[in-house]
CSV table of C-alpha atoms (C1' of nucleotides) in Angstrom, one decimal:
chain,number,residue,atom,x,y,z
F,1,MET,CA,0.0,0.0,0.0
F,2,PRO,CA,1.1,2.9,1.5
F,3,GLU,CA,3.6,5.0,-0.2
F,4,LEU,CA,4.6,8.5,0.9
F,5,PRO,CA,1.2,10.2,0.3
F,6,GLU,CA,-0.8,7.5,2.0
F,7,VAL,CA,1.5,7.4,5.1
F,8,GLU,CA,1.5,11.2,5.2
F,9,THR,CA,-2.3,11.1,5.1
F,10,VAL,CA,-2.4,8.7,8.0
F,11,ARG,CA,0.2,10.9,9.9
F,12,ARG,CA,-2.0,14.0,9.5
F,13,GLY,CA,-5.1,12.0,10.7
F,14,LEU,CA,-3.3,10.7,13.7
F,15,GLU,CA,-2.0,14.1,14.5
F,16,SER,CA,-5.5,15.5,14.8
F,17,LEU,CA,-6.8,12.4,16.6
F,18,ILE,CA,-4.4,11.2,19.2
F,19,ILE,CA,-2.0,13.9,20.2
F,20,GLY,CA,-2.2,14.3,24.0
F,21,LYS,CA,-3.9,11.0,24.5
F,22,ILE,CA,-2.5,8.6,27.1
F,23,ILE,CA,-1.9,5.0,26.3
F,24,LYS,CA,-3.5,2.7,28.8
F,25,THR,CA,-2.9,-0.8,27.4
F,26,THR,CA,-2.0,-2.6,24.2
F,27,GLN,CA,-2.6,-6.1,22.9
F,28,HIS,CA,-0.9,-7.8,20.0
F,29,ASP,CA,-1.5,-11.1,18.3
F,30,THR,CA,1.9,-12.1,16.8
F,31,GLU,CA,5.4,-11.5,17.8
F,32,LYS,CA,6.1,-10.6,14.2
F,33,SER,CA,3.8,-7.6,14.2
F,34,PHE,CA,5.2,-6.1,17.4
F,35,PRO,CA,8.6,-7.6,17.9
F,36,ASN,CA,10.5,-7.3,21.2
F,37,ALA,CA,7.4,-5.7,22.8
F,38,SER,CA,8.2,-7.4,26.1
F,39,ALA,CA,9.7,-5.4,29.0
F,40,ASP,CA,9.7,-1.9,27.7
F,41,ILE,CA,6.0,-1.8,27.3
F,42,GLU,CA,5.2,-1.6,30.9
F,43,ALA,CA,7.7,1.1,31.6
F,44,PHE,CA,7.7,3.2,28.5
F,45,LEU,CA,4.4,2.6,26.7
F,46,TYR,CA,1.7,2.3,29.3
F,47,GLY,CA,1.0,5.7,30.8
F,48,ALA,CA,2.9,7.5,28.0
F,49,THR,CA,1.4,10.6,26.3
F,50,VAL,CA,1.4,10.9,22.6
F,51,ILE,CA,3.3,14.1,21.9
F,52,ALA,CA,4.0,14.1,18.1
F,53,ILE,CA,3.4,12.1,15.0
F,54,ARG,CA,6.1,12.2,12.4
F,55,ARG,CA,6.9,10.6,9.1
F,56,ARG,CA,10.1,9.6,7.4
F,57,ALA,CA,9.8,7.9,4.0
F,58,LYS,CA,7.0,5.4,4.5
F,59,VAL,CA,7.6,5.0,8.2
F,60,LEU,CA,5.3,6.5,10.8
F,61,LEU,CA,6.8,7.7,14.1
F,62,ILE,CA,4.5,8.1,17.1
F,63,GLU,CA,6.6,10.0,19.6
F,64,LEU,CA,5.8,9.5,23.3
F,65,SER,CA,6.4,11.5,26.4
F,66,THR,CA,8.7,8.8,27.8
F,67,GLN,CA,11.4,9.5,25.3
F,68,TYR,CA,10.3,6.4,23.4
F,69,THR,CA,8.8,6.3,19.9
F,70,LEU,CA,6.5,3.8,18.3
F,71,MET,CA,7.9,3.2,14.8
F,72,VAL,CA,5.4,1.7,12.4
F,73,HIS,CA,5.8,0.4,8.8
F,74,LEU,CA,2.5,-0.5,7.1
F,75,LYS,CA,4.2,-2.3,4.2
F,76,MET,CA,1.6,-3.5,1.7
F,77,THR,CA,-1.6,-3.8,3.6
F,78,GLY,CA,-1.2,-2.0,6.9
F,79,GLN,CA,-3.8,0.3,8.3
F,80,MET,CA,-3.8,2.5,11.4
F,81,VAL,CA,-7.5,3.1,12.3
F,82,TYR,CA,-8.8,5.1,15.2
F,83,VAL,CA,-12.2,4.9,16.8
F,84,GLY,CA,-13.6,7.1,19.6
F,85,SER,CA,-14.8,5.9,23.0
F,86,ASP,CA,-18.3,5.7,21.7
F,87,TYR,CA,-17.3,2.9,19.4
F,88,ARG,CA,-19.3,-0.2,20.2
F,89,PHE,CA,-17.2,-3.4,20.1
F,90,GLY,CA,-17.8,-5.4,16.9
F,91,ALA,CA,-19.8,-2.6,15.3
F,92,GLY,CA,-19.2,-1.7,11.6
F,93,HIS,CA,-16.8,1.1,11.2
F,94,PRO,CA,-18.7,4.4,11.0
F,95,ASN,CA,-16.8,5.6,8.0
F,96,ASP,CA,-16.0,3.0,5.4
F,97,SER,CA,-16.6,-0.2,3.7
F,98,LEU,CA,-12.9,-1.2,3.7
F,99,VAL,CA,-13.0,-1.5,7.4
F,100,ASN,CA,-15.8,-3.7,8.8
F,101,THR,CA,-15.6,-4.5,12.5
F,102,LEU,CA,-12.8,-3.6,14.8
F,103,PRO,CA,-10.9,-5.5,15.8
F,104,ASP,CA,-11.1,-8.0,12.9
F,105,ARG,CA,-9.0,-10.9,11.8
F,106,SER,CA,-6.4,-8.6,10.4
F,107,THR,CA,-5.9,-6.7,13.6
F,108,ARG,CA,-2.3,-7.1,14.8
F,109,VAL,CA,-2.0,-4.5,17.6
F,110,THR,CA,-4.7,-2.7,19.6
F,111,ILE,CA,-3.8,0.4,21.5
F,112,GLU,CA,-6.4,1.6,24.1
F,113,PHE,CA,-6.2,5.1,25.4
F,114,THR,CA,-7.2,6.2,28.9
F,115,ASP,CA,-10.3,8.0,27.5
F,116,GLY,CA,-11.6,4.8,26.0
F,117,SER,CA,-10.7,5.6,22.4
F,118,GLN,CA,-8.7,3.0,20.5
F,119,LEU,CA,-6.1,2.8,17.7
F,120,PHE,CA,-6.0,-0.4,15.6
F,121,PHE,CA,-3.0,-1.6,13.6
F,122,ASN,CA,-4.5,-3.9,11.0
F,123,ASP,CA,-2.4,-5.8,8.5
F,124,GLN,CA,-3.8,-8.5,6.3
F,125,ARG,CA,-0.5,-9.8,5.0
F,126,LYS,CA,1.6,-9.5,8.2
F,127,PHE,CA,4.4,-7.8,6.4
F,128,GLY,CA,4.1,-4.6,8.5
F,129,TRP,CA,5.4,-4.1,12.0
F,130,MET,CA,5.4,-1.8,15.0
F,131,LYS,CA,8.4,-1.3,17.2
F,132,LEU,CA,8.9,0.5,20.5
F,133,LEU,CA,12.3,2.2,20.5
F,134,PRO,CA,14.1,4.9,22.4
F,135,THR,CA,13.5,8.1,20.4
F,136,ILE,CA,17.2,8.8,20.3
F,137,GLU,CA,17.8,5.4,18.7
F,138,ILE,CA,15.5,6.0,15.7
F,139,PRO,CA,18.2,7.6,13.5
F,140,ASN,CA,20.4,4.5,14.1
F,141,VAL,CA,17.9,2.1,12.7
F,142,ASP,CA,19.4,0.6,9.5
F,143,PHE,CA,16.6,1.8,7.3
F,144,MET,CA,16.8,5.3,8.6
F,145,LYS,CA,20.5,5.5,8.1
F,146,LYS,CA,20.3,4.5,4.4
F,147,VAL,CA,17.0,6.1,3.3
F,148,GLY,CA,17.3,9.0,0.8
F,149,PRO,CA,16.0,12.5,1.0
F,150,GLU,CA,12.3,13.5,1.3
F,151,PRO,CA,11.2,14.4,-2.2
F,152,LEU,CA,8.6,17.0,-1.1
F,153,GLU,CA,11.0,19.0,1.1
F,154,ALA,CA,11.0,22.6,-0.1
F,155,ASP,CA,14.8,22.8,-0.4
F,156,PHE,CA,15.1,19.5,-2.4
F,157,THR,CA,16.2,20.5,-5.9
F,158,SER,CA,16.0,18.9,-9.3
F,159,GLN,CA,19.8,18.8,-9.4
F,160,GLN,CA,19.9,17.0,-6.0
F,161,PHE,CA,17.3,14.5,-7.3
F,162,ALA,CA,19.3,13.7,-10.4
F,163,ASP,CA,22.5,13.3,-8.4
F,164,ARG,CA,21.0,10.6,-6.2
F,165,PHE,CA,20.8,8.3,-9.2
F,166,THR,CA,24.5,8.1,-9.8
F,167,ARG,CA,24.6,5.0,-7.5
F,168,ARG,CA,22.2,3.1,-9.7
F,169,LYS,CA,23.5,3.8,-13.2
F,170,ARG,CA,23.1,0.4,-14.7
F,171,THR,CA,19.7,-0.5,-13.6
F,172,THR,CA,16.3,0.6,-14.9
F,173,ILE,CA,14.9,4.0,-14.0
F,174,LYS,CA,11.9,2.2,-12.4
F,175,ALA,CA,14.0,0.0,-10.1
F,176,ALA,CA,16.0,3.1,-9.1
F,177,LEU,CA,12.9,5.1,-8.3
F,178,LEU,CA,11.7,2.3,-6.1
F,179,ASP,CA,15.0,2.2,-4.2
F,180,GLN,CA,14.4,3.9,-0.9
F,181,SER,CA,18.1,4.9,-0.6
F,182,VAL,CA,17.8,7.0,-3.8
F,183,VAL,CA,14.7,9.0,-2.8
F,184,ALA,CA,12.4,8.3,0.1
F,185,GLY,CA,8.8,7.3,-0.2
F,186,VAL,CA,8.4,6.4,-3.9
F,187,GLY,CA,6.5,3.1,-4.5
F,188,ASN,CA,4.9,1.4,-7.4
F,189,ILE,CA,2.0,3.8,-7.9
F,190,TYR,CA,3.9,7.1,-8.0
F,191,ALA,CA,6.8,5.6,-9.9
F,192,ASP,CA,4.5,4.7,-12.8
F,193,GLU,CA,2.6,8.0,-12.6
F,194,ALA,CA,5.8,10.1,-12.6
F,195,LEU,CA,7.4,8.2,-15.4
F,196,TRP,CA,4.3,8.6,-17.5
F,197,GLY,CA,4.2,12.3,-16.7
F,198,ALA,CA,7.8,12.7,-17.8
F,199,LYS,CA,7.3,10.5,-20.9
F,200,VAL,CA,10.1,8.1,-19.8
F,201,HIS,CA,9.8,4.4,-20.3
F,202,PRO,CA,10.3,2.5,-17.0
F,203,GLN,CA,12.8,0.1,-18.6
F,204,ARG,CA,15.2,2.9,-19.7
F,205,LEU,CA,18.6,2.4,-18.0
F,206,VAL,CA,19.4,5.2,-15.6
F,207,GLN,CA,22.6,6.0,-17.5
F,208,THR,CA,20.6,6.9,-20.6
F,209,VAL,CA,18.2,9.3,-18.8
F,210,THR,CA,19.0,12.9,-19.7
F,211,ASP,CA,19.2,15.9,-17.3
F,212,GLN,CA,16.1,17.2,-18.9
F,213,GLU,CA,14.2,13.9,-18.3
F,214,PHE,CA,15.4,13.8,-14.7
F,215,GLU,CA,14.0,17.3,-14.2
F,216,SER,CA,10.7,16.1,-15.7
F,217,ILE,CA,10.5,13.1,-13.4
F,218,TYR,CA,11.4,15.3,-10.4
F,219,THR,CA,8.7,17.8,-11.3
F,220,ASP,CA,6.0,15.2,-12.0
F,221,LEU,CA,6.8,13.1,-9.0
F,222,ARG,CA,6.4,16.1,-6.7
F,223,ALA,CA,3.2,17.1,-8.5
F,224,VAL,CA,1.5,13.6,-8.3
F,225,MET,CA,2.5,13.1,-4.6
F,226,THR,CA,1.3,16.6,-3.7
F,227,LEU,CA,-2.0,16.0,-5.5
F,228,SER,CA,-2.4,12.6,-3.9
F,229,ILE,CA,-1.9,14.0,-0.4
F,230,GLU,CA,-4.6,16.5,-1.2
F,231,LYS,CA,-6.9,13.6,-2.3
F,232,GLY,CA,-6.1,11.5,0.8
F,233,GLY,CA,-3.9,9.0,-1.0
F,234,SER,CA,-4.7,6.0,-3.2
F,235,SER,CA,-7.1,3.2,-2.2
F,236,ASN,CA,-6.5,0.3,-4.5
F,237,HIS,CA,-7.2,-2.5,-2.2
F,238,THR,CA,-7.0,-2.1,1.6
F,239,TYR,CA,-5.7,1.4,2.2
F,240,VAL,CA,-7.7,3.7,4.5
F,241,ASN,CA,-6.7,6.7,6.6
F,242,ALA,CA,-6.8,7.0,10.4
F,243,GLU,CA,-10.5,7.6,10.2
F,244,GLY,CA,-11.1,4.5,8.2
F,245,LYS,CA,-11.8,6.5,5.0
F,246,ARG,CA,-10.5,5.8,1.5
F,247,GLY,CA,-8.4,8.2,-0.5
F,248,SER,CA,-9.4,9.2,-4.0
F,249,TYR,CA,-6.2,9.6,-5.9
F,250,MET,CA,-7.0,6.6,-8.1
F,251,ASP,CA,-9.8,8.7,-9.7
F,252,PHE,CA,-7.0,11.0,-10.9
F,253,ALA,CA,-4.4,8.4,-11.9
F,254,ARG,CA,-3.2,8.6,-15.5
F,255,VAL,CA,-1.7,5.1,-16.0
F,256,PHE,CA,-1.6,3.2,-12.7
F,257,ARG,CA,-4.0,0.2,-13.0
F,258,ARG,CA,-5.5,1.7,-16.1
F,259,GLU,CA,-4.3,-1.0,-18.6
F,260,GLY,CA,-6.7,-1.3,-21.5
F,261,LEU,CA,-7.9,2.3,-21.1
F,262,ALA,CA,-6.9,5.3,-23.1
F,263,CYS,CA,-3.9,7.4,-22.3
F,264,PRO,CA,-5.2,10.7,-21.2
F,265,ARG,CA,-2.6,12.5,-23.2
F,266,CYS,CA,-2.7,10.8,-26.6
F,267,GLY,CA,-5.5,8.2,-26.5
F,268,THR,CA,-3.3,5.2,-27.1
F,269,THR,CA,-4.3,2.1,-25.1
F,270,ILE,CA,-2.3,1.8,-21.8
F,271,GLU,CA,-0.4,-1.4,-21.4
F,272,LYS,CA,0.8,-3.4,-18.4
F,273,LEU,CA,4.2,-5.1,-18.2
F,274,ARG,CA,6.7,-6.2,-15.6
F,275,VAL,CA,9.7,-4.1,-14.7
F,276,ALA,CA,11.9,-4.6,-11.6
F,277,GLY,CA,9.6,-7.5,-10.7
F,278,ARG,CA,6.6,-5.2,-10.3
F,279,GLY,CA,3.4,-4.7,-12.4
F,280,THR,CA,4.2,-1.6,-14.5
F,281,HIS,CA,1.8,0.6,-16.5
F,282,ILE,CA,2.8,2.7,-19.5
F,283,CYS,CA,1.5,4.4,-22.5
F,284,PRO,CA,3.4,2.7,-25.4
F,285,HIS,CA,3.2,5.8,-27.5
F,286,CYS,CA,4.3,8.4,-24.9
F,287,GLN,CA,6.9,6.2,-23.3
F,288,VAL,CA,9.4,4.5,-25.6
F,289,VAL,CA,12.5,2.5,-24.6
L,1,DC,C1',29.9,-2.8,-4.5
L,2,DA,C1',25.7,-3.1,-7.9
L,3,DC,C1',22.2,-5.7,-9.3
L,4,DT,C1',18.4,-9.5,-9.4
L,5,DT,C1',15.5,-12.7,-7.4
L,6,DG,C1',13.0,-15.0,-3.9
L,7,DA,C1',10.9,-14.9,0.5
L,8,DC,C1',7.8,-13.1,3.8
L,9,DC,C1',1.9,-13.6,4.3
L,10,DT,C1',-3.2,-13.6,3.3
L,11,DG,C1',-6.8,-12.8,0.2
L,12,DT,C1',-8.8,-12.3,-4.3
L,13,DC,C1',-9.5,-13.0,-8.9
L,14,DC,C1',-9.1,-15.6,-13.2
L,15,DG,C1',-9.0,-19.7,-16.1
L,16,DC,C1',-9.9,-24.5,-16.3
B,1,DT,C1',-18.6,-24.9,-7.4
B,2,DG,C1',-13.7,-26.2,-6.8
B,3,DC,C1',-8.9,-25.8,-7.4
B,4,DG,C1',-4.4,-24.1,-8.8
B,5,DG,C1',-1.8,-20.3,-10.0
B,6,DA,C1',-0.7,-15.5,-10.5
B,7,DC,C1',-0.9,-11.3,-8.4
B,8,DA,C1',-1.3,-7.4,-4.8
B,9,DG,C1',0.7,-0.6,-2.8
B,10,DG,C1',7.3,-3.0,0.4
B,11,DT,C1',11.6,-4.4,2.0
B,12,DC,C1',15.3,-7.6,3.1
B,13,DA,C1',18.4,-11.5,2.7
B,14,DA,C1',20.7,-14.2,-0.3
B,15,DG,C1',22.4,-15.1,-4.7
B,16,DT,C1',25.2,-13.9,-9.0
DNA sequence: CACTTGACCTGTCCGC
DNA sequence: TGCGGACAGGTCAAGT
């Protein structure tokens, strides 16, 4: 699921919903979803107040008053869904069809606040995880050390963007875009969307991409991600925001999951292929190898 | 090192 | 209707 715009949408939702709340208890079903939860929970999670919600790449950081942080990766099918204290156990979620009852069989972690409201970490495929770490240790996590710059930062330039790709010269531009150490937060949806916008075929080798084309990819990537955040992200399958609501970016997608439909720029039928092991969508007229 | 592939999981959809 | 296989928004460990 969740690429930068979706995680950012969840972040904003949580920011308005749980800042200042105090964690009373948590439950988790599998060790995998909340590894090493053990001892630190009692001391640093229960009784902690939520003081900030941050995001780095596709990672959510729920910062607590105890100098600990809950680090969350939603991977493909993760959800962070909040319900208020008036939520009746087992009732349908008030907002959306993608969330039925809470908790459900995909619920991995339940966080209950002292006011009776609850936050559910759901993850159908169990790829995602939540970890409790000292806040000061977050920058030392392997992923955080290697992850590239945030593409939507105001001071991130087109030139800096292009320079990040020098480490991946001999691979395809799509594989390089998906590499989190190049640029943070890009996933399958926005890689395809940005490459269509820039008229660059995803199988083009990085070393053949021109400065002008890098600038186009940079511009379009920032544009589609910004638009997607405005639209609350993309809901293909399981993604919902912190209120259980879907995002509507898919209504605005130009190529992603639009195979068989007309290219909005030239009318040619959009095709689907595999690049970098991922389903990839292109306009065969606008994007040539 | 750079690069590719398979593994991690569950659910759904498609063709036989 | 049932069943097998491919596939799904991400990342990591192993392999070349």
